């Protein structure tokens, strides 16, 4: 498709279960980002990929969170042993990011997000 | 480290009135600045961006923003609000040190008929 695609759009899970969130970026975009949007918390950076590697994992809130990207394309964000405070909208974005000026200049293109509810 | 402050989490204007959403940033290097809009149940959509050159930037839907280095500001304006402008607006900054985009807390714009 033309835009960033995220699935599922909504996920309800029980506390303690693991969940996987998927992001399919725009074709040709080498940079991929995960953000979390919680009520009253704004947009929180989680992790950034350049190709398949993650030079910046500083935003992952705990070791229950992990992410991977394969083939320089699809990324999966995994949350293990979910807690109620993990409930949020998880947004994925991609950009033309590369080394140098082009990466600084290119905007992020966002998917519609996955709304995660932990009961 | 870079940061973004949006003054006013909620702004209410009447239809046809001026829209002014405030954004101040801090950055140790010349910044790249962005405004995004988020409609309900959707992702963020780029409104406009400032990188280099002209400090007055025009975006989509009649919005514009002016980069003022002396005030470290990048306020978003629109001369005449429309009902369809009701949404949440995010200011963001990216500096030359990396690829991370840092967002402000967002401003929810409400437009009254």
mmCIF file with all atom_site columns, C-alpha atoms in Angstrom:
data_model
loop_
_atom_site.group_PDB
_atom_site.id
_atom_site.type_symbol
_atom_site.label_atom_id
_atom_site.label_alt_id
_atom_site.label_comp_id
_atom_site.label_asym_id
_atom_site.label_entity_id
_atom_site.label_seq_id
_atom_site.pdbx_PDB_ins_code
_atom_site.Cartn_x
_atom_site.Cartn_y
_atom_site.Cartn_z
_atom_site.occupancy
_atom_site.B_iso_or_equiv
_atom_site.pdbx_formal_charge
_atom_site.auth_seq_id
_atom_site.auth_comp_id
_atom_site.auth_asym_id
_atom_site.auth_atom_id
_atom_site.pdbx_PDB_model_num
ATOM 1   C CA . UNK A 1 1   ? 0.000   0.000   0.000  1.00 0.00 ? 1   UNK A CA 1
ATOM 2   C CA . UNK A 1 2   ? 0.926   3.646   -0.184 1.00 0.00 ? 2   UNK A CA 1
ATOM 3   C CA . UNK A 1 3   ? 1.091   4.329   3.539  1.00 0.00 ? 3   UNK A CA 1
ATOM 4   C CA . UNK A 1 4   ? 2.324   2.801   6.769  1.00 0.00 ? 4   UNK A CA 1
ATOM 5   C CA . UNK A 1 5   ? 0.163   -0.146  7.734  1.00 0.00 ? 5   UNK A CA 1
ATOM 6   C CA . UNK A 1 6   ? -0.281  -1.382  11.303 1.00 0.00 ? 6   UNK A CA 1
ATOM 7   C CA . UNK A 1 7   ? -2.062  -4.457  12.559 1.00 0.00 ? 7   UNK A CA 1
ATOM 8   C CA . UNK A 1 8   ? -4.154  -5.196  14.425 1.00 0.00 ? 8   UNK A CA 1
ATOM 9   C CA . UNK A 1 9   ? -5.953  -1.877  14.699 1.00 0.00 ? 9   UNK A CA 1
ATOM 10  C CA . UNK A 1 10  ? -7.348  -2.893  18.081 1.00 0.00 ? 10  UNK A CA 1
ATOM 11  C CA . UNK A 1 11  ? -6.146  -5.503  20.558 1.00 0.00 ? 11  UNK A CA 1
ATOM 12  C CA . UNK A 1 12  ? -7.687  -6.451  23.871 1.00 0.00 ? 12  UNK A CA 1
ATOM 13  C CA . UNK A 1 13  ? -5.647  -8.798  26.006 1.00 0.00 ? 13  UNK A CA 1
ATOM 14  C CA . UNK A 1 14  ? -5.614  -10.096 29.545 1.00 0.00 ? 14  UNK A CA 1
ATOM 15  C CA . UNK A 1 15  ? -2.983  -9.004  31.987 1.00 0.00 ? 15  UNK A CA 1
ATOM 16  C CA . UNK A 1 16  ? 0.017   -11.310 31.832 1.00 0.00 ? 16  UNK A CA 1
ATOM 17  C CA . UNK A 1 17  ? -0.398  -12.341 28.196 1.00 0.00 ? 17  UNK A CA 1
ATOM 18  C CA . UNK A 1 18  ? 2.115   -11.549 25.454 1.00 0.00 ? 18  UNK A CA 1
ATOM 19  C CA . UNK A 1 19  ? 1.156   -9.429  22.447 1.00 0.00 ? 19  UNK A CA 1
ATOM 20  C CA . UNK A 1 20  ? 2.734   -8.736  19.068 1.00 0.00 ? 20  UNK A CA 1
ATOM 21  C CA . UNK A 1 21  ? 2.105   -5.564  17.123 1.00 0.00 ? 21  UNK A CA 1
ATOM 22  C CA . UNK A 1 22  ? 3.025   -5.367  13.469 1.00 0.00 ? 22  UNK A CA 1
ATOM 23  C CA . UNK A 1 23  ? 4.158   -2.469  11.298 1.00 0.00 ? 23  UNK A CA 1
ATOM 24  C CA . UNK A 1 24  ? 4.579   -2.489  7.537  1.00 0.00 ? 24  UNK A CA 1
ATOM 25  C CA . UNK A 1 25  ? 6.423   0.698   6.486  1.00 0.00 ? 25  UNK A CA 1
ATOM 26  C CA . UNK A 1 26  ? 6.305   2.602   3.231  1.00 0.00 ? 26  UNK A CA 1
ATOM 27  C CA . UNK A 1 27  ? 8.314   0.807   0.570  1.00 0.00 ? 27  UNK A CA 1
ATOM 28  C CA . UNK A 1 28  ? 11.822  2.234   0.314  1.00 0.00 ? 28  UNK A CA 1
ATOM 29  C CA . UNK A 1 29  ? 11.817  3.825   3.757  1.00 0.00 ? 29  UNK A CA 1
ATOM 30  C CA . UNK A 1 30  ? 14.884  2.673   5.624  1.00 0.00 ? 30  UNK A CA 1
ATOM 31  C CA . UNK A 1 31  ? 14.061  4.237   8.975  1.00 0.00 ? 31  UNK A CA 1
ATOM 32  C CA . UNK A 1 32  ? 11.286  2.911   11.194 1.00 0.00 ? 32  UNK A CA 1
ATOM 33  C CA . UNK A 1 33  ? 10.082  4.228   14.533 1.00 0.00 ? 33  UNK A CA 1
ATOM 34  C CA . UNK A 1 34  ? 7.776   3.071   17.298 1.00 0.00 ? 34  UNK A CA 1
ATOM 35  C CA . UNK A 1 35  ? 6.006   5.552   19.548 1.00 0.00 ? 35  UNK A CA 1
ATOM 36  C CA . UNK A 1 36  ? 3.491   5.076   22.340 1.00 0.00 ? 36  UNK A CA 1
ATOM 37  C CA . UNK A 1 37  ? 0.619   7.472   22.884 1.00 0.00 ? 37  UNK A CA 1
ATOM 38  C CA . UNK A 1 38  ? -1.082  7.341   26.251 1.00 0.00 ? 38  UNK A CA 1
ATOM 39  C CA . UNK A 1 39  ? -3.870  9.519   27.557 1.00 0.00 ? 39  UNK A CA 1
ATOM 40  C CA . UNK A 1 40  ? -2.286  12.518  29.180 1.00 0.00 ? 40  UNK A CA 1
ATOM 41  C CA . UNK A 1 41  ? 1.246   11.356  28.336 1.00 0.00 ? 41  UNK A CA 1
ATOM 42  C CA . UNK A 1 42  ? 1.672   12.619  24.812 1.00 0.00 ? 42  UNK A CA 1
ATOM 43  C CA . UNK A 1 43  ? 3.891   10.785  22.347 1.00 0.00 ? 43  UNK A CA 1
ATOM 44  C CA . UNK A 1 44  ? 6.621   8.687   23.886 1.00 0.00 ? 44  UNK A CA 1
ATOM 45  C CA . UNK A 1 45  ? 9.523   7.473   21.743 1.00 0.00 ? 45  UNK A CA 1
ATOM 46  C CA . UNK A 1 46  ? 10.190  3.747   22.083 1.00 0.00 ? 46  UNK A CA 1
ATOM 47  C CA . UNK A 1 47  ? 12.700  2.592   19.484 1.00 0.00 ? 47  UNK A CA 1
ATOM 48  C CA . UNK A 1 48  ? 14.198  3.496   16.136 1.00 0.00 ? 48  UNK A CA 1
ATOM 49  C CA . UNK A 1 49  ? 15.473  1.195   13.371 1.00 0.00 ? 49  UNK A CA 1
ATOM 50  C CA . UNK A 1 50  ? 17.840  2.052   10.570 1.00 0.00 ? 50  UNK A CA 1
ATOM 51  C CA . UNK A 1 51  ? 17.566  -0.926  8.254  1.00 0.00 ? 51  UNK A CA 1
ATOM 52  C CA . UNK A 1 52  ? 17.446  -3.979  10.494 1.00 0.00 ? 52  UNK A CA 1
ATOM 53  C CA . UNK A 1 53  ? 19.512  -2.556  13.297 1.00 0.00 ? 53  UNK A CA 1
ATOM 54  C CA . UNK A 1 54  ? 18.261  -0.508  16.220 1.00 0.00 ? 54  UNK A CA 1
ATOM 55  C CA . UNK A 1 55  ? 20.810  2.190   17.090 1.00 0.00 ? 55  UNK A CA 1
ATOM 56  C CA . UNK A 1 56  ? 18.462  3.746   19.622 1.00 0.00 ? 56  UNK A CA 1
ATOM 57  C CA . UNK A 1 57  ? 16.508  1.564   22.041 1.00 0.00 ? 57  UNK A CA 1
ATOM 58  C CA . UNK A 1 58  ? 16.558  4.142   24.785 1.00 0.00 ? 58  UNK A CA 1
ATOM 59  C CA . UNK A 1 59  ? 12.810  4.574   24.929 1.00 0.00 ? 59  UNK A CA 1
ATOM 60  C CA . UNK A 1 60  ? 11.802  0.975   25.645 1.00 0.00 ? 60  UNK A CA 1
ATOM 61  C CA . UNK A 1 61  ? 10.161  1.233   29.086 1.00 0.00 ? 61  UNK A CA 1
ATOM 62  C CA . UNK A 1 62  ? 11.223  -2.171  30.426 1.00 0.00 ? 62  UNK A CA 1
ATOM 63  C CA . UNK A 1 63  ? 12.751  -5.487  29.431 1.00 0.00 ? 63  UNK A CA 1
ATOM 64  C CA . UNK A 1 64  ? 9.235   -6.769  28.738 1.00 0.00 ? 64  UNK A CA 1
ATOM 65  C CA . UNK A 1 65  ? 9.346   -4.697  25.535 1.00 0.00 ? 65  UNK A CA 1
ATOM 66  C CA . UNK A 1 66  ? 11.313  -5.793  22.491 1.00 0.00 ? 66  UNK A CA 1
ATOM 67  C CA . UNK A 1 67  ? 11.229  -5.094  18.785 1.00 0.00 ? 67  UNK A CA 1
ATOM 68  C CA . UNK A 1 68  ? 12.749  -6.510  15.670 1.00 0.00 ? 68  UNK A CA 1
ATOM 69  C CA . UNK A 1 69  ? 12.822  -5.692  12.021 1.00 0.00 ? 69  UNK A CA 1
ATOM 70  C CA . UNK A 1 70  ? 13.541  -8.174  9.275  1.00 0.00 ? 70  UNK A CA 1
ATOM 71  C CA . UNK A 1 71  ? 14.501  -7.632  5.650  1.00 0.00 ? 71  UNK A CA 1
ATOM 72  C CA . UNK A 1 72  ? 14.625  -3.903  6.214  1.00 0.00 ? 72  UNK A CA 1
ATOM 73  C CA . UNK A 1 73  ? 10.853  -3.861  6.065  1.00 0.00 ? 73  UNK A CA 1
ATOM 74  C CA . UNK A 1 74  ? 8.268   -5.232  8.498  1.00 0.00 ? 74  UNK A CA 1
ATOM 75  C CA . UNK A 1 75  ? 8.766   -4.629  12.198 1.00 0.00 ? 75  UNK A CA 1
ATOM 76  C CA . UNK A 1 76  ? 7.216   -6.354  15.182 1.00 0.00 ? 76  UNK A CA 1
ATOM 77  C CA . UNK A 1 77  ? 6.892   -4.850  18.646 1.00 0.00 ? 77  UNK A CA 1
ATOM 78  C CA . UNK A 1 78  ? 6.445   -7.507  21.325 1.00 0.00 ? 78  UNK A CA 1
ATOM 79  C CA . UNK A 1 79  ? 5.224   -6.878  24.845 1.00 0.00 ? 79  UNK A CA 1
ATOM 80  C CA . UNK A 1 80  ? 5.606   -9.787  27.242 1.00 0.00 ? 80  UNK A CA 1
ATOM 81  C CA . UNK A 1 81  ? 3.552   -10.315 30.384 1.00 0.00 ? 81  UNK A CA 1
ATOM 82  C CA . UNK A 1 82  ? 1.390   -7.289  29.643 1.00 0.00 ? 82  UNK A CA 1
ATOM 83  C CA . UNK A 1 83  ? 0.382   -4.953  32.452 1.00 0.00 ? 83  UNK A CA 1
ATOM 84  C CA . UNK A 1 84  ? -2.527  -2.545  32.622 1.00 0.00 ? 84  UNK A CA 1
ATOM 85  C CA . UNK A 1 85  ? -0.173  0.414   32.323 1.00 0.00 ? 85  UNK A CA 1
ATOM 86  C CA . UNK A 1 86  ? 0.789   -0.878  28.864 1.00 0.00 ? 86  UNK A CA 1
ATOM 87  C CA . UNK A 1 87  ? -2.650  0.143   27.595 1.00 0.00 ? 87  UNK A CA 1
ATOM 88  C CA . UNK A 1 88  ? -2.068  2.816   24.961 1.00 0.00 ? 88  UNK A CA 1
ATOM 89  C CA . UNK A 1 89  ? -2.030  3.467   21.243 1.00 0.00 ? 89  UNK A CA 1
ATOM 90  C CA . UNK A 1 90  ? 1.178   2.217   19.661 1.00 0.00 ? 90  UNK A CA 1
ATOM 91  C CA . UNK A 1 91  ? 2.163   4.211   16.603 1.00 0.00 ? 91  UNK A CA 1
ATOM 92  C CA . UNK A 1 92  ? 4.627   3.197   13.948 1.00 0.00 ? 92  UNK A CA 1
ATOM 93  C CA . UNK A 1 93  ? 6.253   5.609   11.525 1.00 0.00 ? 93  UNK A CA 1
ATOM 94  C CA . UNK A 1 94  ? 8.730   5.354   8.695  1.00 0.00 ? 94  UNK A CA 1
ATOM 95  C CA . UNK A 1 95  ? 10.922  7.804   6.848  1.00 0.00 ? 95  UNK A CA 1
ATOM 96  C CA . UNK A 1 96  ? 13.572  8.014   4.159  1.00 0.00 ? 96  UNK A CA 1
ATOM 97  C CA . UNK A 1 97  ? 16.082  8.102   6.978  1.00 0.00 ? 97  UNK A CA 1
ATOM 98  C CA . UNK A 1 98  ? 19.604  7.457   5.991  1.00 0.00 ? 98  UNK A CA 1
ATOM 99  C CA . UNK A 1 99  ? 22.902  8.845   7.108  1.00 0.00 ? 99  UNK A CA 1
ATOM 100 C CA . UNK A 1 100 ? 23.379  12.510  6.475  1.00 0.00 ? 100 UNK A CA 1
ATOM 101 C CA . UNK A 1 101 ? 21.260  15.471  5.611  1.00 0.00 ? 101 UNK A CA 1
ATOM 102 C CA . UNK A 1 102 ? 18.479  13.575  3.902  1.00 0.00 ? 102 UNK A CA 1
ATOM 103 C CA . UNK A 1 103 ? 17.595  11.802  7.105  1.00 0.00 ? 103 UNK A CA 1
ATOM 104 C CA . UNK A 1 104 ? 17.401  14.988  9.105  1.00 0.00 ? 104 UNK A CA 1
ATOM 105 C CA . UNK A 1 105 ? 15.137  16.592  6.539  1.00 0.00 ? 105 UNK A CA 1
ATOM 106 C CA . UNK A 1 106 ? 12.701  13.769  5.849  1.00 0.00 ? 106 UNK A CA 1
ATOM 107 C CA . UNK A 1 107 ? 9.449   13.791  7.806  1.00 0.00 ? 107 UNK A CA 1
ATOM 108 C CA . UNK A 1 108 ? 7.973   10.761  9.495  1.00 0.00 ? 108 UNK A CA 1
ATOM 109 C CA . UNK A 1 109 ? 4.931   9.104   7.973  1.00 0.00 ? 109 UNK A CA 1
ATOM 110 C CA . UNK A 1 110 ? 2.664   7.515   10.562 1.00 0.00 ? 110 UNK A CA 1
ATOM 111 C CA . UNK A 1 111 ? 0.339   4.563   10.541 1.00 0.00 ? 111 UNK A CA 1
ATOM 112 C CA . UNK A 1 112 ? -3.071  4.701   12.217 1.00 0.00 ? 112 UNK A CA 1
ATOM 113 C CA . UNK A 1 113 ? -1.787  2.879   15.264 1.00 0.00 ? 113 UNK A CA 1
ATOM 114 C CA . UNK A 1 114 ? -2.754  -0.164  17.298 1.00 0.00 ? 114 UNK A CA 1
ATOM 115 C CA . UNK A 1 115 ? -4.969  0.502   20.295 1.00 0.00 ? 115 UNK A CA 1
ATOM 116 C CA . UNK A 1 116 ? -3.918  -1.928  23.020 1.00 0.00 ? 116 UNK A CA 1
ATOM 117 C CA . UNK A 1 117 ? -6.174  -2.505  26.004 1.00 0.00 ? 117 UNK A CA 1
ATOM 118 C CA . UNK A 1 118 ? -4.946  -4.701  28.836 1.00 0.00 ? 118 UNK A CA 1
ATOM 119 C CA . UNK A 1 119 ? -7.748  -5.903  31.116 1.00 0.00 ? 119 UNK A CA 1
ATOM 120 C CA . UNK B 2 1   ? 19.138  17.157  24.451 1.00 0.00 ? 1   UNK B CA 1
ATOM 121 C CA . UNK B 2 2   ? 16.165  18.571  22.661 1.00 0.00 ? 2   UNK B CA 1
ATOM 122 C CA . UNK B 2 3   ? 12.714  19.303  24.035 1.00 0.00 ? 3   UNK B CA 1
ATOM 123 C CA . UNK B 2 4   ? 9.436   20.822  22.905 1.00 0.00 ? 4   UNK B CA 1
ATOM 124 C CA . UNK B 2 5   ? 6.864   22.727  24.917 1.00 0.00 ? 5   UNK B CA 1
ATOM 125 C CA . UNK B 2 6   ? 3.380   23.410  23.657 1.00 0.00 ? 6   UNK B CA 1
ATOM 126 C CA . UNK B 2 7   ? 1.618   26.054  25.688 1.00 0.00 ? 7   UNK B CA 1
ATOM 127 C CA . UNK B 2 8   ? -2.003  25.144  26.264 1.00 0.00 ? 8   UNK B CA 1
ATOM 128 C CA . UNK B 2 9   ? -3.194  21.556  26.093 1.00 0.00 ? 9   UNK B CA 1
ATOM 129 C CA . UNK B 2 10  ? -6.620  22.784  24.911 1.00 0.00 ? 10  UNK B CA 1
ATOM 130 C CA . UNK B 2 11  ? -7.438  25.756  22.710 1.00 0.00 ? 11  UNK B CA 1
ATOM 131 C CA . UNK B 2 12  ? -10.965 26.774  21.751 1.00 0.00 ? 12  UNK B CA 1
ATOM 132 C CA . UNK B 2 13  ? -11.790 29.220  18.960 1.00 0.00 ? 13  UNK B CA 1
ATOM 133 C CA . UNK B 2 14  ? -14.913 30.220  17.087 1.00 0.00 ? 14  UNK B CA 1
ATOM 134 C CA . UNK B 2 15  ? -15.341 29.300  13.464 1.00 0.00 ? 15  UNK B CA 1
ATOM 135 C CA . UNK B 2 16  ? -13.744 32.011  11.336 1.00 0.00 ? 16  UNK B CA 1
ATOM 136 C CA . UNK B 2 17  ? -11.449 33.215  14.117 1.00 0.00 ? 17  UNK B CA 1
ATOM 137 C CA . UNK B 2 18  ? -7.650  33.205  14.108 1.00 0.00 ? 18  UNK B CA 1
ATOM 138 C CA . UNK B 2 19  ? -5.966  29.998  15.223 1.00 0.00 ? 19  UNK B CA 1
ATOM 139 C CA . UNK B 2 20  ? -2.695  30.332  17.162 1.00 0.00 ? 20  UNK B CA 1
ATOM 140 C CA . UNK B 2 21  ? -1.017  27.248  18.620 1.00 0.00 ? 21  UNK B CA 1
ATOM 141 C CA . UNK B 2 22  ? 2.203   27.888  20.473 1.00 0.00 ? 22  UNK B CA 1
ATOM 142 C CA . UNK B 2 23  ? 5.382   25.850  20.333 1.00 0.00 ? 23  UNK B CA 1
ATOM 143 C CA . UNK B 2 24  ? 8.756   26.527  21.921 1.00 0.00 ? 24  UNK B CA 1
ATOM 144 C CA . UNK B 2 25  ? 11.748  24.267  21.571 1.00 0.00 ? 25  UNK B CA 1
ATOM 145 C CA . UNK B 2 26  ? 15.202  23.802  22.946 1.00 0.00 ? 26  UNK B CA 1
ATOM 146 C CA . UNK B 2 27  ? 17.969  22.344  20.891 1.00 0.00 ? 27  UNK B CA 1
ATOM 147 C CA . UNK B 2 28  ? 21.743  22.492  21.093 1.00 0.00 ? 28  UNK B CA 1
ATOM 148 C CA . UNK B 2 29  ? 22.070  22.685  17.323 1.00 0.00 ? 29  UNK B CA 1
ATOM 149 C CA . UNK B 2 30  ? 19.973  24.297  14.576 1.00 0.00 ? 30  UNK B CA 1
ATOM 150 C CA . UNK B 2 31  ? 16.729  22.373  14.643 1.00 0.00 ? 31  UNK B CA 1
ATOM 151 C CA . UNK B 2 32  ? 14.419  20.866  12.097 1.00 0.00 ? 32  UNK B CA 1
ATOM 152 C CA . UNK B 2 33  ? 10.863  21.658  13.156 1.00 0.00 ? 33  UNK B CA 1
ATOM 153 C CA . UNK B 2 34  ? 7.589   19.987  12.283 1.00 0.00 ? 34  UNK B CA 1
ATOM 154 C CA . UNK B 2 35  ? 3.883   20.328  12.959 1.00 0.00 ? 35  UNK B CA 1
ATOM 155 C CA . UNK B 2 36  ? 1.664   17.275  12.781 1.00 0.00 ? 36  UNK B CA 1
ATOM 156 C CA . UNK B 2 37  ? -2.119  16.970  13.056 1.00 0.00 ? 37  UNK B CA 1
ATOM 157 C CA . UNK B 2 38  ? -3.996  13.968  14.427 1.00 0.00 ? 38  UNK B CA 1
ATOM 158 C CA . UNK B 2 39  ? -7.676  13.444  13.707 1.00 0.00 ? 39  UNK B CA 1
ATOM 159 C CA . UNK B 2 40  ? -9.648  11.047  15.917 1.00 0.00 ? 40  UNK B CA 1
ATOM 160 C CA . UNK B 2 41  ? -8.625  7.399   15.569 1.00 0.00 ? 41  UNK B CA 1
ATOM 161 C CA . UNK B 2 42  ? -5.977  8.221   13.002 1.00 0.00 ? 42  UNK B CA 1
ATOM 162 C CA . UNK B 2 43  ? -2.216  8.486   12.924 1.00 0.00 ? 43  UNK B CA 1
ATOM 163 C CA . UNK B 2 44  ? -0.301  11.728  12.663 1.00 0.00 ? 44  UNK B CA 1
ATOM 164 C CA . UNK B 2 45  ? -0.261  13.650  9.416  1.00 0.00 ? 45  UNK B CA 1
ATOM 165 C CA . UNK B 2 46  ? 2.439   16.150  8.508  1.00 0.00 ? 46  UNK B CA 1
ATOM 166 C CA . UNK B 2 47  ? 1.151   19.730  8.292  1.00 0.00 ? 47  UNK B CA 1
ATOM 167 C CA . UNK B 2 48  ? 4.408   21.510  7.559  1.00 0.00 ? 48  UNK B CA 1
ATOM 168 C CA . UNK B 2 49  ? 8.116   21.499  8.280  1.00 0.00 ? 49  UNK B CA 1
ATOM 169 C CA . UNK B 2 50  ? 10.985  23.919  8.643  1.00 0.00 ? 50  UNK B CA 1
ATOM 170 C CA . UNK B 2 51  ? 14.470  22.821  7.700  1.00 0.00 ? 51  UNK B CA 1
ATOM 171 C CA . UNK B 2 52  ? 16.458  25.711  6.244  1.00 0.00 ? 52  UNK B CA 1
ATOM 172 C CA . UNK B 2 53  ? 15.746  28.836  4.243  1.00 0.00 ? 53  UNK B CA 1
ATOM 173 C CA . UNK B 2 54  ? 12.592  30.916  4.553  1.00 0.00 ? 54  UNK B CA 1
ATOM 174 C CA . UNK B 2 55  ? 11.454  31.187  8.137  1.00 0.00 ? 55  UNK B CA 1
ATOM 175 C CA . UNK B 2 56  ? 7.757   31.441  7.241  1.00 0.00 ? 56  UNK B CA 1
ATOM 176 C CA . UNK B 2 57  ? 6.572   28.020  6.212  1.00 0.00 ? 57  UNK B CA 1
ATOM 177 C CA . UNK B 2 58  ? 3.248   27.290  4.551  1.00 0.00 ? 58  UNK B CA 1
ATOM 178 C CA . UNK B 2 59  ? 1.559   23.954  5.015  1.00 0.00 ? 59  UNK B CA 1
ATOM 179 C CA . UNK B 2 60  ? -1.590  22.148  4.081  1.00 0.00 ? 60  UNK B CA 1
ATOM 180 C CA . UNK B 2 61  ? -5.132  23.262  4.911  1.00 0.00 ? 61  UNK B CA 1
ATOM 181 C CA . UNK B 2 62  ? -4.160  26.938  5.120  1.00 0.00 ? 62  UNK B CA 1
ATOM 182 C CA . UNK B 2 63  ? -1.824  26.580  8.085  1.00 0.00 ? 63  UNK B CA 1
ATOM 183 C CA . UNK B 2 64  ? 1.524   28.287  8.363  1.00 0.00 ? 64  UNK B CA 1
ATOM 184 C CA . UNK B 2 65  ? 4.258   28.589  10.971 1.00 0.00 ? 65  UNK B CA 1
ATOM 185 C CA . UNK B 2 66  ? 7.133   30.980  11.527 1.00 0.00 ? 66  UNK B CA 1
ATOM 186 C CA . UNK B 2 67  ? 10.522  29.933  12.846 1.00 0.00 ? 67  UNK B CA 1
ATOM 187 C CA . UNK B 2 68  ? 11.881  32.594  15.213 1.00 0.00 ? 68  UNK B CA 1
ATOM 188 C CA . UNK B 2 69  ? 15.340  31.663  16.340 1.00 0.00 ? 69  UNK B CA 1
ATOM 189 C CA . UNK B 2 70  ? 15.637  34.533  18.829 1.00 0.00 ? 70  UNK B CA 1
ATOM 190 C CA . UNK B 2 71  ? 12.474  33.350  20.590 1.00 0.00 ? 71  UNK B CA 1
ATOM 191 C CA . UNK B 2 72  ? 13.109  29.609  20.016 1.00 0.00 ? 72  UNK B CA 1
ATOM 192 C CA . UNK B 2 73  ? 9.539   29.423  18.782 1.00 0.00 ? 73  UNK B CA 1
ATOM 193 C CA . UNK B 2 74  ? 7.637   27.809  15.930 1.00 0.00 ? 74  UNK B CA 1
ATOM 194 C CA . UNK B 2 75  ? 4.026   28.861  16.452 1.00 0.00 ? 75  UNK B CA 1
ATOM 195 C CA . UNK B 2 76  ? 1.308   27.530  14.152 1.00 0.00 ? 76  UNK B CA 1
ATOM 196 C CA . UNK B 2 77  ? -1.342  29.884  12.769 1.00 0.00 ? 77  UNK B CA 1
ATOM 197 C CA . UNK B 2 78  ? -4.335  29.908  10.490 1.00 0.00 ? 78  UNK B CA 1
ATOM 198 C CA . UNK B 2 79  ? -6.230  33.127  9.697  1.00 0.00 ? 79  UNK B CA 1
ATOM 199 C CA . UNK B 2 80  ? -9.716  31.625  9.799  1.00 0.00 ? 80  UNK B CA 1
ATOM 200 C CA . UNK B 2 81  ? -10.685 28.453  11.645 1.00 0.00 ? 81  UNK B CA 1
ATOM 201 C CA . UNK B 2 82  ? -12.934 25.878  10.062 1.00 0.00 ? 82  UNK B CA 1
ATOM 202 C CA . UNK B 2 83  ? -14.919 23.197  11.864 1.00 0.00 ? 83  UNK B CA 1
ATOM 203 C CA . UNK B 2 84  ? -12.824 20.546  10.129 1.00 0.00 ? 84  UNK B CA 1
ATOM 204 C CA . UNK B 2 85  ? -9.696  21.911  11.847 1.00 0.00 ? 85  UNK B CA 1
ATOM 205 C CA . UNK B 2 86  ? -10.803 20.395  15.153 1.00 0.00 ? 86  UNK B CA 1
ATOM 206 C CA . UNK B 2 87  ? -8.053  17.901  15.978 1.00 0.00 ? 87  UNK B CA 1
ATOM 207 C CA . UNK B 2 88  ? -4.938  17.467  18.083 1.00 0.00 ? 88  UNK B CA 1
ATOM 208 C CA . UNK B 2 89  ? -1.800  19.241  16.936 1.00 0.00 ? 89  UNK B CA 1
ATOM 209 C CA . UNK B 2 90  ? 1.756   18.230  17.761 1.00 0.00 ? 90  UNK B CA 1
ATOM 210 C CA . UNK B 2 91  ? 4.924   20.240  17.397 1.00 0.00 ? 91  UNK B CA 1
ATOM 211 C CA . UNK B 2 92  ? 8.128   18.240  17.005 1.00 0.00 ? 92  UNK B CA 1
ATOM 212 C CA . UNK B 2 93  ? 11.847  18.874  16.743 1.00 0.00 ? 93  UNK B CA 1
ATOM 213 C CA . UNK B 2 94  ? 14.671  16.886  15.264 1.00 0.00 ? 94  UNK B CA 1
ATOM 214 C CA . UNK B 2 95  ? 18.234  18.052  15.622 1.00 0.00 ? 95  UNK B CA 1
ATOM 215 C CA . UNK B 2 96  ? 21.214  17.194  13.522 1.00 0.00 ? 96  UNK B CA 1
ATOM 216 C CA . UNK B 2 97  ? 22.574  14.762  16.051 1.00 0.00 ? 97  UNK B CA 1
ATOM 217 C CA . UNK B 2 98  ? 20.251  11.922  15.249 1.00 0.00 ? 98  UNK B CA 1
ATOM 218 C CA . UNK B 2 99  ? 17.047  10.681  13.797 1.00 0.00 ? 99  UNK B CA 1
ATOM 219 C CA . UNK B 2 100 ? 14.782  10.842  16.799 1.00 0.00 ? 100 UNK B CA 1
ATOM 220 C CA . UNK B 2 101 ? 11.804  13.160  16.570 1.00 0.00 ? 101 UNK B CA 1
ATOM 221 C CA . UNK B 2 102 ? 10.849  14.674  19.910 1.00 0.00 ? 102 UNK B CA 1
ATOM 222 C CA . UNK B 2 103 ? 7.227   15.702  20.284 1.00 0.00 ? 103 UNK B CA 1
ATOM 223 C CA . UNK B 2 104 ? 5.515   18.276  22.420 1.00 0.00 ? 104 UNK B CA 1
ATOM 224 C CA . UNK B 2 105 ? 2.592   17.280  24.597 1.00 0.00 ? 105 UNK B CA 1
ATOM 225 C CA . UNK B 2 106 ? 0.021   18.234  21.977 1.00 0.00 ? 106 UNK B CA 1
ATOM 226 C CA . UNK B 2 107 ? -2.713  20.858  21.800 1.00 0.00 ? 107 UNK B CA 1
ATOM 227 C CA . UNK B 2 108 ? -6.316  19.885  21.240 1.00 0.00 ? 108 UNK B CA 1
ATOM 228 C CA . UNK B 2 109 ? -8.036  22.481  19.063 1.00 0.00 ? 109 UNK B CA 1
ATOM 229 C CA . UNK B 2 110 ? -11.787 22.855  19.414 1.00 0.00 ? 110 UNK B CA 1
ATOM 230 C CA . UNK B 2 111 ? -13.764 24.959  16.946 1.00 0.00 ? 111 UNK B CA 1
ATOM 231 C CA . UNK B 2 112 ? -17.131 26.355  18.016 1.00 0.00 ? 112 UNK B CA 1
ATOM 232 C CA . UNK B 2 113 ? -19.818 27.134  15.464 1.00 0.00 ? 113 UNK B CA 1
#
